[in-house]
PDB file of C-alpha atoms in Angstrom:
ATOM      1  CA  GLY A  28      43.094  81.549 119.478  1.00 84.00           C
ATOM      2  CA  THR A  29      41.411  81.933 116.169  1.00 94.00           C
ATOM      3  CA  TRP A  30      39.961  85.508 115.320  1.00 96.00           C
ATOM      4  CA  GLN A  31      38.324  86.758 112.371  1.00 96.00           C
ATOM      5  CA  LEU A  32      39.006  90.678 111.608  1.00 95.00           C
ATOM      6  CA  ARG A  33      35.906  92.166 111.166  1.00 95.00           C
ATOM      7  CA  PHE A  34      36.297  95.845 111.305  1.00 94.00           C
ATOM      8  CA  VAL A  35      39.460  97.952 110.348  1.00 91.00           C
ATOM      9  CA  THR A  36      40.283 101.743 110.038  1.00 89.00           C
ATOM     10  CA  GLY A  37      43.420 103.477 109.142  1.00 75.00           C
ATOM     11  CA  THR A  38      44.967 106.751 110.489  1.00 64.00           C
ATOM     12  CA  LYS A  39      43.700 110.116 108.909  1.00 58.00           C
ATOM     13  CA  LYS A  40      46.902 109.936 106.749  1.00 59.00           C
ATOM     14  CA  VAL A  41      45.929 106.418 105.478  1.00 49.00           C
ATOM     15  CA  ARG A  42      42.100 107.005 104.508  1.00 45.00           C
ATOM     16  CA  GLN A  43      43.492 109.883 102.348  1.00 52.00           C
ATOM     17  CA  ARG A  44      45.357 107.557 100.685  1.00 52.00           C
ATOM     18  CA  ALA A  45      43.355 104.786 100.169  1.00 44.00           C
ATOM     19  CA  GLY A  46      40.289 106.951  99.498  1.00 47.00           C
ATOM     20  CA  VAL A  47      36.619 105.970  98.949  1.00 42.00           C
ATOM     21  CA  VAL A  48      38.146 102.081  99.762  1.00 47.00           C
ATOM     22  CA  LEU A  49      38.809 102.421 102.933  1.00 46.00           C
ATOM     23  CA  GLY A  50      36.529 105.222 104.121  1.00 54.00           C
ATOM     24  CA  ALA A  51      36.652 106.371 107.353  1.00 68.00           C
ATOM     25  CA  GLY A  52      36.631 102.641 108.671  1.00 80.00           C
ATOM     26  CA  GLN A  53      35.499  98.968 106.510  1.00 85.00           C
ATOM     27  CA  TYR A  54      33.232  96.418 108.105  1.00 86.00           C
ATOM     28  CA  LEU A  55      34.003  93.037 106.796  1.00 86.00           C
ATOM     29  CA  PRO A  56      31.702  90.552 106.694  1.00 83.00           C
ATOM     30  CA  ASN A  57      31.922  86.885 107.689  1.00 80.00           C
ATOM     31  CA  TRP A  58      32.551  85.786 104.424  1.00 82.00           C
ATOM     32  CA  VAL A  59      35.876  88.015 103.966  1.00 84.00           C
ATOM     33  CA  GLY A  60      38.511  85.271 105.287  1.00 89.00           C
ATOM     34  CA  ILE A  61      41.167  87.454 107.118  1.00 94.00           C
ATOM     35  CA  THR A  62      42.465  85.758 110.281  1.00 96.00           C
ATOM     36  CA  LEU A  63      44.909  86.284 112.876  1.00 96.00           C
ATOM     37  CA  ALA A  64      45.814  83.453 114.985  1.00 96.00           C
ATOM     38  CA  TYR A  65      48.599  82.733 117.517  1.00 92.00           C
ATOM     39  CA  GLU A  66      50.866  80.116 118.913  1.00 93.00           C
ATOM     40  CA  ALA A  67      52.488  80.569 122.359  1.00 92.00           C
ATOM     41  CA  ASP A  68      55.972  78.715 122.720  1.00 93.00           C
ATOM     42  CA  SER A  69      55.733  80.159 126.418  1.00 91.00           C
ATOM     43  CA  ALA A  70      53.504  82.726 128.485  1.00 89.00           C
ATOM     44  CA  THR A  71      55.347  85.920 126.132  1.00 93.00           C
ATOM     45  CA  THR A  72      56.084  84.648 123.175  1.00 95.00           C
ATOM     46  CA  GLY A  73      55.006  82.735 120.235  1.00 96.00           C
ATOM     47  CA  ARG A  74      54.218  82.740 116.801  1.00 97.00           C
ATOM     48  CA  MET A  75      51.479  85.636 114.754  1.00 97.00           C
ATOM     49  CA  ILE A  76      49.632  83.943 111.889  1.00 97.00           C
ATOM     50  CA  ASN A  77      47.731  86.281 109.182  1.00 97.00           C
ATOM     51  CA  ARG A  78      45.432  84.532 106.908  1.00 97.00           C
ATOM     52  CA  VAL A  79      43.717  85.837 103.941  1.00 95.00           C
ATOM     53  CA  SER A  80      41.664  83.627 101.688  1.00 93.00           C
ATOM     54  CA  LEU A  81      39.985  84.895  97.882  1.00 89.00           C
ATOM     55  CA  GLY A  82      38.210  81.911  97.347  1.00 90.00           C
ATOM     56  CA  ALA A  83      40.860  79.381  96.867  1.00 93.00           C
ATOM     57  CA  LEU A  84      44.121  81.331  96.863  1.00 95.00           C
ATOM     58  CA  THR A  85      45.114  82.100 100.052  1.00 96.00           C
ATOM     59  CA  PHE A  86      47.896  84.058 101.680  1.00 97.00           C
ATOM     60  CA  VAL A  87      49.399  83.008 104.709  1.00 98.00           C
ATOM     61  CA  VAL A  88      52.232  85.361 106.943  1.00 98.00           C
ATOM     62  CA  SER A  89      53.843  84.386 109.987  1.00 98.00           C
ATOM     63  CA  GLY A  90      56.448  84.684 112.120  1.00 98.00           C
ATOM     64  CA  PRO A  91      57.552  85.849 115.734  1.00 98.00           C
ATOM     65  CA  CYS A  92      55.296  87.811 118.776  1.00 97.00           C
ATOM     66  CA  CYS A  93      56.272  89.144 122.192  1.00 95.00           C
ATOM     67  CA  TRP A  94      53.765  89.732 124.281  1.00 94.00           C
ATOM     68  CA  GLN A  95      53.916  92.705 127.246  1.00 92.00           C
ATOM     69  CA  SER A  96      50.869  92.305 129.969  1.00 89.00           C
ATOM     70  CA  PRO A  97      51.189  95.253 131.794  1.00 88.00           C
ATOM     71  CA  ARG A  98      50.849  97.526 128.493  1.00 92.00           C
ATOM     72  CA  ASN A  99      48.676  94.621 126.532  1.00 95.00           C
ATOM     73  CA  LEU A 100      51.006  95.023 123.745  1.00 96.00           C
ATOM     74  CA  LEU A 101      51.573  92.478 121.238  1.00 96.00           C
ATOM     75  CA  ALA A 102      55.028  93.013 119.018  1.00 96.00           C
ATOM     76  CA  PHE A 103      55.105  90.837 115.993  1.00 97.00           C
ATOM     77  CA  ASP A 104      56.900  90.446 113.091  1.00 97.00           C
ATOM     78  CA  PHE A 105      55.967  89.280 109.114  1.00 97.00           C
ATOM     79  CA  THR A 106      58.979  87.418 108.300  1.00 98.00           C
ATOM     80  CA  HIS A 107      57.308  84.084 106.587  1.00 98.00           C
ATOM     81  CA  LEU A 108      55.126  84.204 103.592  1.00 98.00           C
ATOM     82  CA  GLU A 109      53.096  80.690 101.795  1.00 98.00           C
ATOM     83  CA  ILE A 110      50.881  81.083  99.163  1.00 98.00           C
ATOM     84  CA  THR A 111      48.760  78.390  98.316  1.00 98.00           C
ATOM     85  CA  LEU A 112      45.562  77.398  94.982  1.00 98.00           C
ATOM     86  CA  GLY A 113      43.760  74.793  96.582  1.00 95.00           C
ATOM     87  CA  LEU A 114      45.543  72.226  97.932  1.00 96.00           C
ATOM     88  CA  LEU A 115      48.636  73.412  95.419  1.00 98.00           C
ATOM     89  CA  LYS A 116      51.415  74.898  97.128  1.00 98.00           C
ATOM     90  CA  LEU A 117      52.419  78.116  95.525  1.00 98.00           C
ATOM     91  CA  PHE A 118      55.097  79.579  97.691  1.00 97.00           C
ATOM     92  CA  GLN A 119      56.768  78.957 100.827  1.00 98.00           C
ATOM     93  CA  GLY A 120      59.459  80.988 102.596  1.00 98.00           C
ATOM     94  CA  TYR A 121      61.236  83.459 104.165  1.00 97.00           C
ATOM     95  CA  LEU A 122      60.016  86.946 102.754  1.00 95.00           C
ATOM     96  CA  GLY A 123      63.202  89.121 102.167  1.00 92.00           C
ATOM     97  CA  ASN A 124      65.570  88.589 105.082  1.00 95.00           C
ATOM     98  CA  GLY A 125      62.891  87.423 107.161  1.00 96.00           C
ATOM     99  CA  ALA A 126      65.446  84.437 108.424  1.00 96.00           C
ATOM    100  CA  GLU A 127      67.915  87.108 109.927  1.00 96.00           C
ATOM    101  CA  ARG A 128      64.843  89.365 111.192  1.00 95.00           C
ATOM    102  CA  GLU A 129      63.681  86.693 112.376  1.00 95.00           C
ATOM    103  CA  ALA A 130      66.829  85.777 114.313  1.00 95.00           C
ATOM    104  CA  LYS A 131      67.368  88.865 116.046  1.00 95.00           C
ATOM    105  CA  PHE A 132      63.092  89.738 116.853  1.00 96.00           C
ATOM    106  CA  PHE A 133      63.765  89.103 120.581  1.00 94.00           C
ATOM    107  CA  GLN A 134      66.537  91.516 121.128  1.00 94.00           C
ATOM    108  CA  SER A 135      65.149  94.423 119.052  1.00 91.00           C
ATOM    109  CA  SER A 136      63.652  97.524 120.774  1.00 89.00           C
ATOM    110  CA  ILE A 137      60.113  97.360 120.371  1.00 84.00           C
ATOM    111  CA  GLY A 138      60.270 100.878 118.627  1.00 84.00           C
ATOM    112  CA  LYS A 139      62.049  98.857 115.604  1.00 88.00           C
ATOM    113  CA  GLN A 140      58.578  96.568 115.429  1.00 93.00           C
ATOM    114  CA  ALA A 141      55.316  96.584 114.351  1.00 94.00           C
ATOM    115  CA  PHE A 142      52.716  95.989 117.294  1.00 95.00           C
ATOM    116  CA  PHE A 143      49.206  95.891 118.460  1.00 96.00           C
ATOM    117  CA  VAL A 144      48.261  98.082 121.779  1.00 96.00           C
ATOM    118  CA  PHE A 145      45.036  95.808 122.645  1.00 97.00           C
ATOM    119  CA  PHE A 146      41.970  98.379 124.612  1.00 96.00           C
ATOM    120  CA  LEU A 147      39.504  95.927 124.315  1.00 96.00           C
ATOM    121  CA  LEU A 148      40.167  91.765 125.618  1.00 95.00           C
ATOM    122  CA  GLU A 149      37.002  89.915 125.666  1.00 96.00           C
ATOM    123  CA  GLU A 150      35.929  86.000 125.422  1.00 96.00           C
ATOM    124  CA  ARG A 151      34.754  86.853 121.909  1.00 97.00           C
ATOM    125  CA  VAL A 152      36.376  90.413 120.450  1.00 97.00           C
ATOM    126  CA  ILE A 153      39.205  91.738 120.525  1.00 97.00           C
ATOM    127  CA  ALA A 154      40.361  95.421 119.762  1.00 97.00           C
ATOM    128  CA  ALA A 155      43.591  96.983 119.180  1.00 97.00           C
ATOM    129  CA  ARG A 156      45.177 100.123 117.725  1.00 95.00           C
ATOM    130  CA  GLY A 157      48.004  99.866 115.730  1.00 93.00           C
ATOM    131  CA  LYS A 158      51.282 101.451 115.458  1.00 91.00           C
ATOM    132  CA  GLY A 159      50.609 103.174 112.657  1.00 86.00           C
ATOM    133  CA  GLY A 160      47.689 104.293 114.523  1.00 87.00           C
ATOM    134  CA  GLY A 161      44.757 102.566 112.967  1.00 89.00           C
ATOM    135  CA  LEU A 162      41.819 100.858 114.767  1.00 94.00           C
ATOM    136  CA  ALA A 163      40.983  96.605 114.709  1.00 95.00           C
ATOM    137  CA  LEU A 164      38.258  94.564 115.696  1.00 96.00           C
ATOM    138  CA  TRP A 165      38.040  90.625 115.849  1.00 97.00           C
ATOM    139  CA  VAL A 166      35.601  88.429 116.497  1.00 96.00           C
ATOM    140  CA  LYS A 167      36.969  84.981 117.875  1.00 96.00           C
ATOM    141  CA  THR A 168      36.096  82.024 115.448  1.00 93.00           C
TER     142      THR A 168
END
């Protein structure tokens, strides 16, 4: 499905760097266009797509992901970037060595990947802690 980010907070260290911008957490209203979507290849593998829209400007990062159900853990890597302005595609391609990282993703250990550990999985809302310790809450679109 597609999920809209509604609340995010970082660890104490991240909050200190972000200062007043993040504070103890940040609620994101409906008009802030940050979404996550998952496209499944199988029961445990697929692609994760993160879309950030700022008016007509849209950034989309995507890459492989892998679900580990006993731990409710979703490992992922953003390897591809697309930038559009309205209907005009400004950039589309791999991020850095994204093609190489994507090819090796499913052989890499979880410790070397970004991940979310979900502690709330409901029909309309999900919440997770990230590898860095921050929390995020999404609602289904």
